[in-house]
Amino acid sequence: MKHPASISKSGLIVALILLLTPSFVNHEVQHSFEQLWEQVETFNNKGLPRSALEKLESIHNKAVSEKNQAQLLKATLYRFSLLQSFEENHLIKSIDFANQTLPLLESPGKEILHSITAELYWFYYQENRYFMLERSNTSIGDEADLREWNITRMRDSIEMHYNLSLRSQTISDTTSTKHFELILDKVPDDSWQQQPTLFGFLAKRVLEYYTERDAALQDALPAQKLTDVKLWQPSGSFAGMKLQGIDPSHHRILDLLQQMLASNLRQKQTVSLINNELFRFKYLKDHFEVTNLADSLYLKGLQSLQERTAHHQASALVAAERASFLTSGQSKILPDTVAFARAIEICEHAIETYPQSRGASMCKIIKAQLLETNISLMVQRVELPEKPIAARLEYRNVTQAAFRLIKIQSEALASIMKITDQQQGAEAMLRLQPTYEWTIQLPFEADYASHSTIIDLPPLCLLYTSDAADEEDSVD
C-alpha cells in the first residue's frame, strides 16, 4: 500500500519542527518532555502501540496546557504513525484528530499540519476511490461522515487544506528547512538546498498534488493547452509576468511557480531555482499546444538555464536533463545520429567541469549507456541449401564483427543451453570446432546510434532451425 510510507515520511518531517527557530521552540521546556517521549518510544519498540498511544495522550495534554507548539505538533504526527499500525480506520481517525488540532496551532506549525491533512485526505481517496466514483456527485450524505463524501466534497477539502498550507508565506518563506538536517542524516548533501525554505517545501507538495492527482480529482472541464511562448522566459522575466488568458488549472500551478522562483531569486537560492525551473519547463513541455515547438523551447530553455547557472555545480543537473531528453526518443526535432552525439558533448563538459557533482554522476550513466556496444544478427527461418544466406546485421558502437559457424548435435546444444551462467555458456560454445570462421570490418559511425547492413553467410548443405528459437541471435 502506498500511504503508510508516505504518512511516515510526512510525520517525520513535521516532527522535526522541534529543531525550528527559537521563536517556535523553547529548548528548556522541550527538555521536560524527554522522559515522556522515552516511555512512548519504549512501548513502541516493544510492539505495544496502544500503550504508546496512551502515554502519548499525556504529552498531548501537557503540550496543550503549556501551549508548546512544537511538542503538540510532534505528538499529533506521532499519533498518526501509531494509529496506522493497529487501527483499521486509521486515516479517518487521523483526519478527525488533525482537524481538532489545527485550531490549537500557530504558524508555521498550522501550515504544516494543513499540508499533511490534505495529504491524509488524498490517501483516503486513493484507498476508497472505487466506492467514491460509484457515488453520484449530486448525492448529499452526512458531511460529518467521511465515508459518505462524494468526489467533489473530497476534492474541495484537499484543495482547501493545501491552499491554507501556503497562507502565511511571510513566515514560512523565512523559516529554513536546514534545521531538519540534523535528524535526516541519510539524505543527499544538497537535499535541503532543493527547497531551502518551508514555503518552498510546502509549495512543492502542492505542485505535486496538482500534477499527480488522477482525472477524477481534476476540474470538470479538460484544461486547455498552453500557447504563450513568453511562459518559457528565464526565471526573472517569468516570475514578473502577468498570467493572462490561461486556463485556471494551469494558472494555479504557474502562479505558484512564479512565487517560488521569485523567492529563489530574492534569496539567491541557486539549487532550488534550478530544481523549480526544471519542474516548470517539464510542465510547460507536457502541456504546450504544439509538440515540436514545445520540444524546441524546452531544449532552449534548459540550455539558457545551464548557461545562467554555470557558476554553480548544480548546473550539471541541467546538463543531465538536456542529455537525457536528447537520448530518450521523446523528441523528433533532431535525428538520433545528431542528438546522441550532442548528448555526449553535453555530458563530457559537465563531467569535466563539476566531476564530483550529482549531475556529473547522472551524466556518466547517460554517457555509458550511449557508449554501450550491441550487435545482433537476423536470418530467415527457412533458407535454400548450398546458397549464400542473406542476414541482417544490426550494430552499435562496433567496428569489427567476428563470426563462427558450428556444426553441433541437438543433444549437445541442449546441454550447453542448460548452462545458466552466460559466460560459461559462451566459453562452451567457443571450445567447439567451427565449420567456418571469419571477421568483417564495419564502417565507423561516430554518432552512437544503431545501424544495420546486409551480409552474406556461407552456403550450407542443410540448415535446421528450432521452432522454439528466436529469429534474432545476439553475437558477442
Tab-separated table of C-alpha atoms in Angstrom:
chain	number	residue	atom	x	y	z
A	1	MET	CA	0.000	0.000	0.000
A	2	LYS	CA	1.205	3.463	-0.781
A	3	HIS	CA	0.034	5.515	2.153
A	4	PRO	CA	1.881	4.063	5.182
A	5	ALA	CA	5.330	5.009	3.900
A	6	SER	CA	4.144	8.427	2.827
A	7	ILE	CA	2.466	9.122	6.160
A	8	SER	CA	5.578	8.032	7.984
A	9	LYS	CA	7.673	10.363	5.861
A	10	SER	CA	5.325	13.279	6.453
A	11	GLY	CA	5.182	12.582	10.170
A	12	LEU	CA	8.933	12.509	10.414
A	13	ILE	CA	9.298	15.816	8.653
A	14	VAL	CA	6.746	17.524	10.824
A	15	ALA	CA	8.258	16.052	13.957
A	16	LEU	CA	11.425	17.869	13.015
A	17	ILE	CA	9.707	21.126	13.947
A	18	LEU	CA	11.440	20.583	17.253
A	19	LEU	CA	14.534	21.928	15.563
A	20	LEU	CA	12.947	25.099	14.219
A	21	THR	CA	13.901	28.627	15.136
A	22	PRO	CA	14.000	29.763	18.792
A	23	SER	CA	10.781	31.748	18.316
A	24	PHE	CA	8.980	28.454	17.799
A	25	VAL	CA	10.930	26.186	20.147
A	26	ASN	CA	11.783	26.657	23.816
A	27	HIS	CA	14.604	24.170	24.418
A	28	GLU	CA	14.287	24.334	28.211
A	29	VAL	CA	10.642	23.327	28.058
A	30	GLN	CA	11.490	20.721	25.457
A	31	HIS	CA	13.798	19.001	27.960
A	32	SER	CA	10.882	18.429	30.364
A	33	PHE	CA	9.150	16.269	27.725
A	34	GLU	CA	12.087	13.929	27.205
A	35	GLN	CA	11.123	11.387	29.856
A	36	LEU	CA	7.599	11.125	28.486
A	37	TRP	CA	8.922	10.583	24.979
A	38	GLU	CA	11.299	7.888	26.232
A	39	GLN	CA	8.329	5.989	27.647
A	40	VAL	CA	6.436	6.326	24.358
A	41	GLU	CA	9.436	5.027	22.407
A	42	THR	CA	9.919	2.137	24.825
A	43	PHE	CA	6.316	0.951	24.364
A	44	ASN	CA	6.515	1.395	20.593
A	45	ASN	CA	9.814	-0.504	20.309
A	46	LYS	CA	8.263	-3.372	22.258
A	47	GLY	CA	5.427	-3.570	19.736
A	48	LEU	CA	2.854	-2.047	22.095
A	49	PRO	CA	1.387	0.831	20.043
A	50	ARG	CA	-1.777	1.095	22.166
A	51	SER	CA	0.245	1.607	25.327
A	52	ALA	CA	2.429	4.100	23.476
A	53	LEU	CA	-0.700	5.955	22.381
A	54	GLU	CA	-1.936	6.187	25.963
A	55	LYS	CA	1.364	7.726	27.058
A	56	LEU	CA	1.291	9.994	24.002
A	57	GLU	CA	-2.005	11.387	25.254
A	58	SER	CA	-0.146	12.716	28.301
A	59	ILE	CA	2.302	14.538	26.044
A	60	HIS	CA	-0.552	15.990	24.020
A	61	ASN	CA	-2.399	17.279	27.093
A	62	LYS	CA	0.787	18.705	28.591
A	63	ALA	CA	1.632	20.443	25.299
A	64	VAL	CA	-1.849	21.966	25.084
A	65	SER	CA	-1.814	23.209	28.676
A	66	GLU	CA	1.661	24.708	28.276
A	67	LYS	CA	0.931	25.982	24.744
A	68	ASN	CA	4.016	24.219	23.462
A	69	GLN	CA	3.536	24.278	19.692
A	70	ALA	CA	6.469	22.038	18.831
A	71	GLN	CA	5.519	19.246	21.227
A	72	LEU	CA	1.869	19.443	20.199
A	73	LEU	CA	2.765	19.102	16.540
A	74	LYS	CA	5.193	16.273	17.174
A	75	ALA	CA	2.661	14.388	19.291
A	76	THR	CA	-0.015	14.843	16.626
A	77	LEU	CA	2.097	13.406	13.864
A	78	TYR	CA	3.426	10.604	16.029
A	79	ARG	CA	-0.184	9.680	16.743
A	80	PHE	CA	-0.801	9.216	13.002
A	81	SER	CA	2.137	6.828	12.828
A	82	LEU	CA	0.914	4.785	15.794
A	83	LEU	CA	-2.687	4.581	14.574
A	84	GLN	CA	-1.761	3.104	11.220
A	85	SER	CA	-0.059	0.158	12.966
A	86	PHE	CA	-3.217	-1.207	14.579
A	87	GLU	CA	-6.310	0.870	13.714
A	88	GLU	CA	-8.366	-0.298	10.714
A	89	ASN	CA	-9.853	3.159	10.135
A	90	HIS	CA	-6.644	4.972	10.994
A	91	LEU	CA	-6.982	7.506	8.169
A	92	ILE	CA	-10.438	8.621	9.306
A	93	LYS	CA	-9.283	8.891	12.914
A	94	SER	CA	-6.123	10.743	11.892
A	95	ILE	CA	-8.072	13.219	9.763
A	96	ASP	CA	-10.568	13.854	12.568
A	97	PHE	CA	-7.782	14.431	15.066
A	98	ALA	CA	-5.903	16.722	12.682
A	99	ASN	CA	-8.979	18.903	12.221
A	100	GLN	CA	-9.414	19.087	16.002
A	101	THR	CA	-5.748	20.043	16.498
A	102	LEU	CA	-5.473	22.706	13.790
A	103	PRO	CA	-7.177	25.467	15.864
A	104	LEU	CA	-4.613	24.878	18.628
A	105	LEU	CA	-1.616	25.548	16.404
A	106	GLU	CA	0.024	28.746	15.230
A	107	SER	CA	2.260	29.434	12.250
A	108	PRO	CA	4.276	27.741	10.910
A	109	GLY	CA	3.040	24.579	12.608
A	110	LYS	CA	-0.537	25.162	11.457
A	111	GLU	CA	0.531	25.442	7.808
A	112	ILE	CA	2.486	22.203	8.013
A	113	LEU	CA	-0.432	20.335	9.554
A	114	HIS	CA	-2.765	21.739	6.878
A	115	SER	CA	-0.421	20.291	4.245
A	116	ILE	CA	-0.356	16.882	5.874
A	117	THR	CA	-4.111	16.903	6.494
A	118	ALA	CA	-4.598	17.463	2.771
A	119	GLU	CA	-2.320	14.507	2.122
A	120	LEU	CA	-4.293	12.323	4.556
A	121	TYR	CA	-7.474	13.150	2.656
A	122	TRP	CA	-5.667	12.260	-0.584
A	123	PHE	CA	-4.574	8.923	0.853
A	124	TYR	CA	-8.137	8.195	1.949
A	125	TYR	CA	-9.378	8.960	-1.558
A	126	GLN	CA	-6.790	6.632	-3.090
A	127	GLU	CA	-7.906	3.797	-0.792
A	128	ASN	CA	-11.621	4.378	-1.410
A	129	ARG	CA	-11.604	5.695	-4.979
A	130	TYR	CA	-13.711	2.873	-6.383
A	131	PHE	CA	-16.581	3.466	-3.926
A	132	MET	CA	-16.458	7.252	-4.299
A	133	LEU	CA	-16.611	7.059	-8.095
A	134	GLU	CA	-19.783	5.000	-7.833
A	135	ARG	CA	-21.367	7.672	-5.668
A	136	SER	CA	-23.187	10.461	-7.504
A	137	ASN	CA	-21.770	13.959	-7.168
A	138	THR	CA	-25.306	15.200	-6.621
A	139	SER	CA	-25.863	12.935	-3.626
A	140	ILE	CA	-25.590	14.662	-0.288
A	141	GLY	CA	-24.717	12.349	2.584
A	142	ASP	CA	-23.680	13.106	6.126
A	143	GLU	CA	-20.988	15.783	5.707
A	144	ALA	CA	-19.538	14.832	9.076
A	145	ASP	CA	-19.011	11.247	7.885
A	146	LEU	CA	-16.046	10.979	5.525
A	147	ARG	CA	-17.313	7.622	4.278
A	148	GLU	CA	-20.336	9.300	2.662
A	149	TRP	CA	-18.468	12.031	0.792
A	150	ASN	CA	-18.599	12.334	-2.975
A	151	ILE	CA	-15.702	13.247	-5.250
A	152	THR	CA	-16.493	16.969	-5.285
A	153	ARG	CA	-16.531	17.198	-1.488
A	154	MET	CA	-13.260	15.309	-1.267
A	155	ARG	CA	-11.544	17.441	-3.912
A	156	ASP	CA	-12.689	20.663	-2.251
A	157	SER	CA	-11.349	19.548	1.128
A	158	ILE	CA	-7.971	18.511	-0.239
A	159	GLU	CA	-7.539	21.772	-2.110
A	160	MET	CA	-8.730	23.851	0.842
A	161	HIS	CA	-6.075	22.411	3.150
A	162	TYR	CA	-3.313	22.685	0.557
A	163	ASN	CA	-4.263	26.327	-0.039
A	164	LEU	CA	-4.264	27.024	3.698
A	165	SER	CA	-0.790	25.473	3.968
A	166	LEU	CA	0.504	28.412	1.898
A	167	ARG	CA	-1.360	31.089	3.800
A	168	SER	CA	1.474	32.507	5.962
A	169	GLN	CA	4.053	32.858	3.215
A	170	THR	CA	5.929	35.634	5.017
A	171	ILE	CA	6.696	33.341	7.944
A	172	SER	CA	7.287	30.121	6.023
A	173	ASP	CA	9.486	31.858	3.446
A	174	THR	CA	11.879	32.901	6.219
A	175	THR	CA	11.859	29.524	8.001
A	176	SER	CA	14.779	27.410	6.835
A	177	THR	CA	14.422	23.665	6.281
A	178	LYS	CA	18.141	23.411	7.001
A	179	HIS	CA	17.190	22.928	10.657
A	180	PHE	CA	15.822	19.484	9.753
A	181	GLU	CA	19.162	18.179	8.500
A	182	LEU	CA	20.381	17.103	11.933
A	183	ILE	CA	17.862	14.267	12.068
A	184	LEU	CA	17.591	13.311	8.415
A	185	ASP	CA	21.256	12.380	8.141
A	186	LYS	CA	20.843	9.870	5.307
A	187	VAL	CA	19.671	12.250	2.615
A	188	PRO	CA	21.946	13.640	-0.141
A	189	ASP	CA	24.036	16.632	0.869
A	190	ASP	CA	22.112	19.074	-1.313
A	191	SER	CA	18.603	17.859	-0.430
A	192	TRP	CA	17.822	20.835	1.783
A	193	GLN	CA	19.076	23.188	-0.902
A	194	GLN	CA	16.405	21.910	-3.281
A	195	GLN	CA	13.708	23.593	-1.157
A	196	PRO	CA	15.630	25.610	1.477
A	197	THR	CA	12.599	27.360	2.973
A	198	LEU	CA	9.454	25.963	4.496
A	199	PHE	CA	7.375	27.847	1.914
A	200	GLY	CA	9.255	26.182	-0.925
A	201	PHE	CA	8.838	22.782	0.712
A	202	LEU	CA	5.092	23.216	1.234
A	203	ALA	CA	4.580	24.755	-2.207
A	204	LYS	CA	6.329	21.817	-3.858
A	205	ARG	CA	3.924	19.447	-2.107
A	206	VAL	CA	1.016	21.438	-3.533
A	207	LEU	CA	2.513	21.266	-7.029
A	208	GLU	CA	2.968	17.518	-6.719
A	209	TYR	CA	-0.688	17.085	-5.824
A	210	TYR	CA	-1.995	19.159	-8.726
A	211	THR	CA	0.274	17.444	-11.246
A	212	GLU	CA	-0.093	13.868	-9.951
A	213	ARG	CA	-3.771	13.627	-8.998
A	214	ASP	CA	-5.932	11.409	-11.187
A	215	ALA	CA	-8.642	12.534	-13.591
A	216	ALA	CA	-11.468	12.191	-11.062
A	217	LEU	CA	-9.908	14.832	-8.804
A	218	GLN	CA	-9.256	17.257	-11.639
A	219	ASP	CA	-11.540	20.080	-12.718
A	220	ALA	CA	-14.727	19.105	-14.533
A	221	LEU	CA	-13.654	20.601	-17.868
A	222	PRO	CA	-10.389	19.471	-19.522
A	223	ALA	CA	-7.618	22.032	-19.296
A	224	GLN	CA	-6.792	23.944	-22.455
A	225	LYS	CA	-3.286	23.662	-23.844
A	226	LEU	CA	-0.781	26.449	-23.238
A	227	THR	CA	0.185	28.611	-26.203
A	228	ASP	CA	2.103	31.674	-24.949
A	229	VAL	CA	5.832	31.300	-25.709
A	230	LYS	CA	6.568	34.001	-23.113
A	231	LEU	CA	5.948	31.365	-20.458
A	232	TRP	CA	9.359	29.943	-21.422
A	233	GLN	CA	11.219	33.127	-20.485
A	234	PRO	CA	14.083	32.946	-17.966
A	235	SER	CA	13.015	32.866	-14.327
A	236	GLY	CA	13.418	36.606	-13.717
A	237	SER	CA	11.097	37.576	-16.552
A	238	PHE	CA	8.669	34.727	-15.963
A	239	ALA	CA	8.303	35.488	-12.240
A	240	GLY	CA	7.202	39.048	-13.019
A	241	MET	CA	4.907	38.459	-15.996
A	242	LYS	CA	1.120	38.680	-15.831
A	243	LEU	CA	-0.617	35.383	-16.480
A	244	GLN	CA	-3.448	36.264	-18.832
A	245	GLY	CA	-5.792	34.110	-20.899
A	246	ILE	CA	-4.625	30.913	-19.221
A	247	ASP	CA	-6.857	28.041	-18.154
A	248	PRO	CA	-7.479	28.192	-14.357
A	249	SER	CA	-5.851	24.817	-13.710
A	250	HIS	CA	-2.647	25.946	-15.441
A	251	HIS	CA	-2.858	29.405	-13.881
A	252	ARG	CA	-2.858	27.940	-10.376
A	253	ILE	CA	0.335	25.953	-10.985
A	254	LEU	CA	2.173	28.672	-12.909
A	255	ASP	CA	1.267	31.313	-10.335
A	256	LEU	CA	2.720	29.178	-7.565
A	257	LEU	CA	5.862	28.593	-9.606
A	258	GLN	CA	6.188	32.358	-10.038
A	259	GLN	CA	6.110	32.799	-6.255
A	260	MET	CA	8.660	30.026	-5.700
A	261	LEU	CA	11.046	31.355	-8.338
A	262	ALA	CA	10.708	34.933	-7.080
A	263	SER	CA	11.688	33.685	-3.632
A	264	ASN	CA	14.653	31.775	-5.079
A	265	LEU	CA	15.879	34.861	-6.919
A	266	ARG	CA	15.367	37.136	-3.938
A	267	GLN	CA	17.270	34.824	-1.586
A	268	LYS	CA	19.831	33.698	-4.209
A	269	GLN	CA	18.985	30.014	-3.867
A	270	THR	CA	20.606	28.594	-6.994
A	271	VAL	CA	19.967	24.893	-6.371
A	272	SER	CA	16.308	25.460	-5.560
A	273	LEU	CA	15.981	27.781	-8.555
A	274	ILE	CA	17.339	25.079	-10.862
A	275	ASN	CA	15.031	22.392	-9.461
A	276	ASN	CA	11.980	24.639	-9.751
A	277	GLU	CA	12.942	25.712	-13.266
A	278	LEU	CA	13.314	22.077	-14.313
A	279	PHE	CA	9.837	21.448	-12.936
A	280	ARG	CA	8.446	24.478	-14.813
A	281	PHE	CA	9.999	23.553	-18.155
A	282	LYS	CA	8.783	19.963	-17.920
A	283	TYR	CA	5.274	21.147	-17.057
A	284	LEU	CA	5.250	23.545	-19.998
A	285	LYS	CA	6.532	20.856	-22.350
A	286	ASP	CA	3.832	18.413	-21.270
A	287	HIS	CA	1.008	20.961	-21.641
A	288	PHE	CA	2.052	23.075	-24.608
A	289	GLU	CA	-0.170	23.035	-27.690
A	290	VAL	CA	2.440	22.410	-30.401
A	291	THR	CA	4.635	19.427	-29.553
A	292	ASN	CA	7.586	20.180	-31.857
A	293	LEU	CA	7.659	23.816	-30.766
A	294	ALA	CA	7.479	22.735	-27.122
A	295	ASP	CA	10.423	20.362	-27.605
A	296	SER	CA	12.486	23.121	-29.194
A	297	LEU	CA	11.577	25.628	-26.477
A	298	TYR	CA	12.323	23.002	-23.841
A	299	LEU	CA	15.869	22.426	-25.086
A	300	LYS	CA	16.490	26.157	-25.494
A	301	GLY	CA	15.145	26.828	-22.007
A	302	LEU	CA	17.406	24.184	-20.491
A	303	GLN	CA	20.439	25.499	-22.347
A	304	SER	CA	19.731	29.051	-21.190
A	305	LEU	CA	19.258	27.847	-17.594
A	306	GLN	CA	22.542	25.946	-17.654
A	307	GLU	CA	24.403	28.953	-19.005
A	308	ARG	CA	22.891	31.320	-16.411
A	309	THR	CA	23.818	28.989	-13.538
A	310	ALA	CA	27.158	27.795	-14.909
A	311	HIS	CA	28.925	29.200	-11.823
A	312	HIS	CA	27.275	26.528	-9.643
A	313	GLN	CA	27.825	22.771	-9.748
A	314	ALA	CA	24.058	22.220	-9.749
A	315	SER	CA	24.106	23.359	-13.376
A	316	ALA	CA	25.343	19.841	-14.137
A	317	LEU	CA	21.825	18.657	-13.278
A	318	VAL	CA	20.540	20.743	-16.166
A	319	ALA	CA	23.173	19.203	-18.424
A	320	ALA	CA	21.998	15.742	-17.397
A	321	GLU	CA	18.393	16.666	-18.176
A	322	ARG	CA	19.386	18.003	-21.595
A	323	ALA	CA	21.299	14.836	-22.416
A	324	SER	CA	18.523	12.623	-21.081
A	325	PHE	CA	15.922	14.331	-23.234
A	326	LEU	CA	18.100	14.107	-26.348
A	327	THR	CA	18.578	10.368	-25.865
A	328	SER	CA	15.064	9.486	-24.710
A	329	GLY	CA	13.483	9.414	-28.149
A	330	GLN	CA	10.715	11.761	-26.941
A	331	SER	CA	11.594	14.471	-29.447
A	332	LYS	CA	11.937	14.266	-33.209
A	333	ILE	CA	13.392	17.737	-33.760
A	334	LEU	CA	16.831	16.142	-34.110
A	335	PRO	CA	17.700	12.780	-35.696
A	336	ASP	CA	19.236	10.258	-33.304
A	337	THR	CA	22.568	10.462	-35.092
A	338	VAL	CA	22.817	14.154	-34.166
A	339	ALA	CA	21.046	14.020	-30.789
A	340	PHE	CA	23.246	11.246	-29.370
A	341	ALA	CA	26.490	12.943	-30.380
A	342	ARG	CA	25.265	16.219	-28.885
A	343	ALA	CA	24.326	14.436	-25.649
A	344	ILE	CA	27.846	13.015	-25.362
A	345	GLU	CA	29.317	16.520	-25.729
A	346	ILE	CA	26.996	17.923	-23.064
A	347	CYS	CA	27.800	15.087	-20.647
A	348	GLU	CA	31.558	15.302	-21.151
A	349	HIS	CA	31.563	19.042	-20.492
A	350	ALA	CA	29.531	18.622	-17.273
A	351	ILE	CA	31.756	15.779	-16.061
A	352	GLU	CA	34.907	17.782	-16.746
A	353	THR	CA	33.586	20.984	-15.157
A	354	TYR	CA	31.985	19.547	-11.991
A	355	PRO	CA	33.260	15.936	-11.695
A	356	GLN	CA	32.027	15.418	-8.104
A	357	SER	CA	28.516	16.763	-8.622
A	358	ARG	CA	25.319	14.721	-8.669
A	359	GLY	CA	24.643	15.966	-12.189
A	360	ALA	CA	28.032	14.659	-13.325
A	361	SER	CA	27.183	11.232	-11.882
A	362	MET	CA	23.964	11.236	-13.890
A	363	CYS	CA	25.878	12.301	-16.999
A	364	LYS	CA	28.330	9.434	-16.537
A	365	ILE	CA	25.436	6.973	-16.574
A	366	ILE	CA	23.953	8.527	-19.703
A	367	LYS	CA	27.336	8.528	-21.435
A	368	ALA	CA	27.972	4.887	-20.517
A	369	GLN	CA	24.591	3.913	-21.959
A	370	LEU	CA	25.358	5.738	-25.194
A	371	LEU	CA	28.751	4.024	-25.477
A	372	GLU	CA	27.391	0.514	-24.937
A	373	THR	CA	28.200	-1.928	-27.742
A	374	ASN	CA	25.474	-4.002	-29.324
A	375	ILE	CA	25.372	-6.405	-32.241
A	376	SER	CA	22.660	-8.781	-33.454
A	377	LEU	CA	22.044	-10.979	-36.482
A	378	MET	CA	18.699	-11.838	-38.078
A	379	VAL	CA	18.152	-14.553	-40.676
A	380	GLN	CA	15.114	-16.065	-42.362
A	381	ARG	CA	13.676	-19.118	-40.677
A	382	VAL	CA	13.975	-21.081	-43.937
A	383	GLU	CA	16.919	-20.861	-46.376
A	384	LEU	CA	17.839	-22.796	-49.530
A	385	PRO	CA	20.765	-25.217	-49.121
A	386	GLU	CA	24.042	-24.536	-50.926
A	387	LYS	CA	23.089	-20.871	-51.419
A	388	PRO	CA	24.585	-17.831	-49.674
A	389	ILE	CA	22.408	-16.821	-46.719
A	390	ALA	CA	21.432	-13.165	-46.554
A	391	ALA	CA	21.421	-11.873	-42.983
A	392	ARG	CA	20.614	-8.512	-41.453
A	393	LEU	CA	23.353	-7.310	-39.110
A	394	GLU	CA	22.439	-4.571	-36.632
A	395	TYR	CA	25.243	-2.964	-34.660
A	396	ARG	CA	26.052	-0.037	-32.438
A	397	ASN	CA	29.488	1.258	-31.473
A	398	VAL	CA	31.105	-1.770	-33.162
A	399	THR	CA	33.765	-1.620	-35.913
A	400	GLN	CA	34.550	-5.319	-36.276
A	401	ALA	CA	32.305	-8.386	-36.128
A	402	ALA	CA	33.588	-11.966	-35.750
A	403	PHE	CA	31.542	-14.995	-36.848
A	404	ARG	CA	31.768	-18.742	-36.257
A	405	LEU	CA	29.501	-21.371	-37.845
A	406	ILE	CA	29.455	-24.518	-35.746
A	407	LYS	CA	28.101	-27.967	-36.571
A	408	ILE	CA	26.513	-29.339	-33.415
A	409	GLN	CA	24.128	-32.137	-32.498
A	410	SER	CA	20.829	-31.169	-30.873
A	411	GLU	CA	21.681	-33.084	-27.666
A	412	ALA	CA	24.985	-31.213	-27.289
A	413	LEU	CA	23.278	-27.888	-27.979
A	414	ALA	CA	20.594	-28.639	-25.387
A	415	SER	CA	23.294	-29.451	-22.837
A	416	ILE	CA	25.049	-26.137	-23.403
A	417	MET	CA	21.781	-24.205	-23.332
A	418	LYS	CA	21.136	-25.560	-19.826
A	419	ILE	CA	24.164	-23.700	-18.513
A	420	THR	CA	22.745	-20.795	-16.521
A	421	ASP	CA	25.969	-18.778	-16.370
A	422	GLN	CA	26.146	-16.751	-19.592
A	423	GLN	CA	29.939	-16.541	-19.598
A	424	GLN	CA	30.346	-20.280	-19.084
A	425	GLY	CA	27.854	-20.980	-21.846
A	426	ALA	CA	29.768	-18.748	-24.261
A	427	GLU	CA	33.045	-20.447	-23.347
A	428	ALA	CA	31.489	-23.865	-24.013
A	429	MET	CA	30.450	-22.683	-27.487
A	430	LEU	CA	33.903	-21.269	-28.210
A	431	ARG	CA	35.540	-24.609	-27.413
A	432	LEU	CA	33.668	-26.236	-30.316
A	433	GLN	CA	35.439	-26.578	-33.650
A	434	PRO	CA	33.911	-24.137	-36.195
A	435	THR	CA	32.998	-25.142	-39.733
A	436	TYR	CA	33.545	-21.570	-40.895
A	437	GLU	CA	35.218	-18.658	-39.118
A	438	TRP	CA	35.667	-15.076	-40.394
A	439	THR	CA	35.553	-11.379	-39.470
A	440	ILE	CA	34.230	-8.321	-41.248
A	441	GLN	CA	35.035	-4.651	-40.820
A	442	LEU	CA	32.167	-2.260	-40.197
A	443	PRO	CA	32.226	1.441	-41.040
A	444	PHE	CA	32.923	3.638	-38.029
A	445	GLU	CA	29.945	5.821	-37.142
A	446	ALA	CA	30.704	8.471	-34.514
A	447	ASP	CA	27.050	9.126	-33.743
A	448	TYR	CA	26.448	6.407	-31.101
A	449	ALA	CA	23.270	5.315	-32.893
A	450	SER	CA	22.220	1.875	-34.148
A	451	HIS	CA	22.993	0.965	-37.767
A	452	SER	CA	22.288	-2.038	-39.960
A	453	THR	CA	23.655	-3.727	-43.038
A	454	ILE	CA	23.040	-6.882	-45.096
A	455	ILE	CA	25.798	-9.516	-45.123
A	456	ASP	CA	26.129	-12.954	-46.711
A	457	LEU	CA	26.707	-16.049	-44.630
A	458	PRO	CA	28.458	-19.010	-46.282
A	459	PRO	CA	26.215	-21.550	-48.088
A	460	LEU	CA	25.374	-24.642	-46.073
A	461	CYS	CA	24.458	-28.132	-47.151
A	462	LEU	CA	21.485	-28.262	-44.843
A	463	LEU	CA	20.247	-25.767	-42.220
A	464	TYR	CA	17.972	-26.622	-39.329
A	465	THR	CA	16.326	-24.024	-37.104
A	466	SER	CA	14.493	-24.774	-33.877
A	467	ASP	CA	10.805	-23.837	-33.758
A	468	ALA	CA	11.393	-22.552	-30.235
A	469	ALA	CA	14.299	-20.358	-31.204
A	470	ASP	CA	14.014	-16.625	-31.770
A	471	GLU	CA	14.739	-15.207	-35.205
A	472	GLU	CA	17.275	-12.830	-33.683
A	473	ASP	CA	20.502	-14.083	-32.085
A	474	SER	CA	22.962	-11.866	-30.230
A	475	VAL	CA	26.649	-12.217	-31.067
A	476	ASP	CA	29.274	-11.061	-28.555
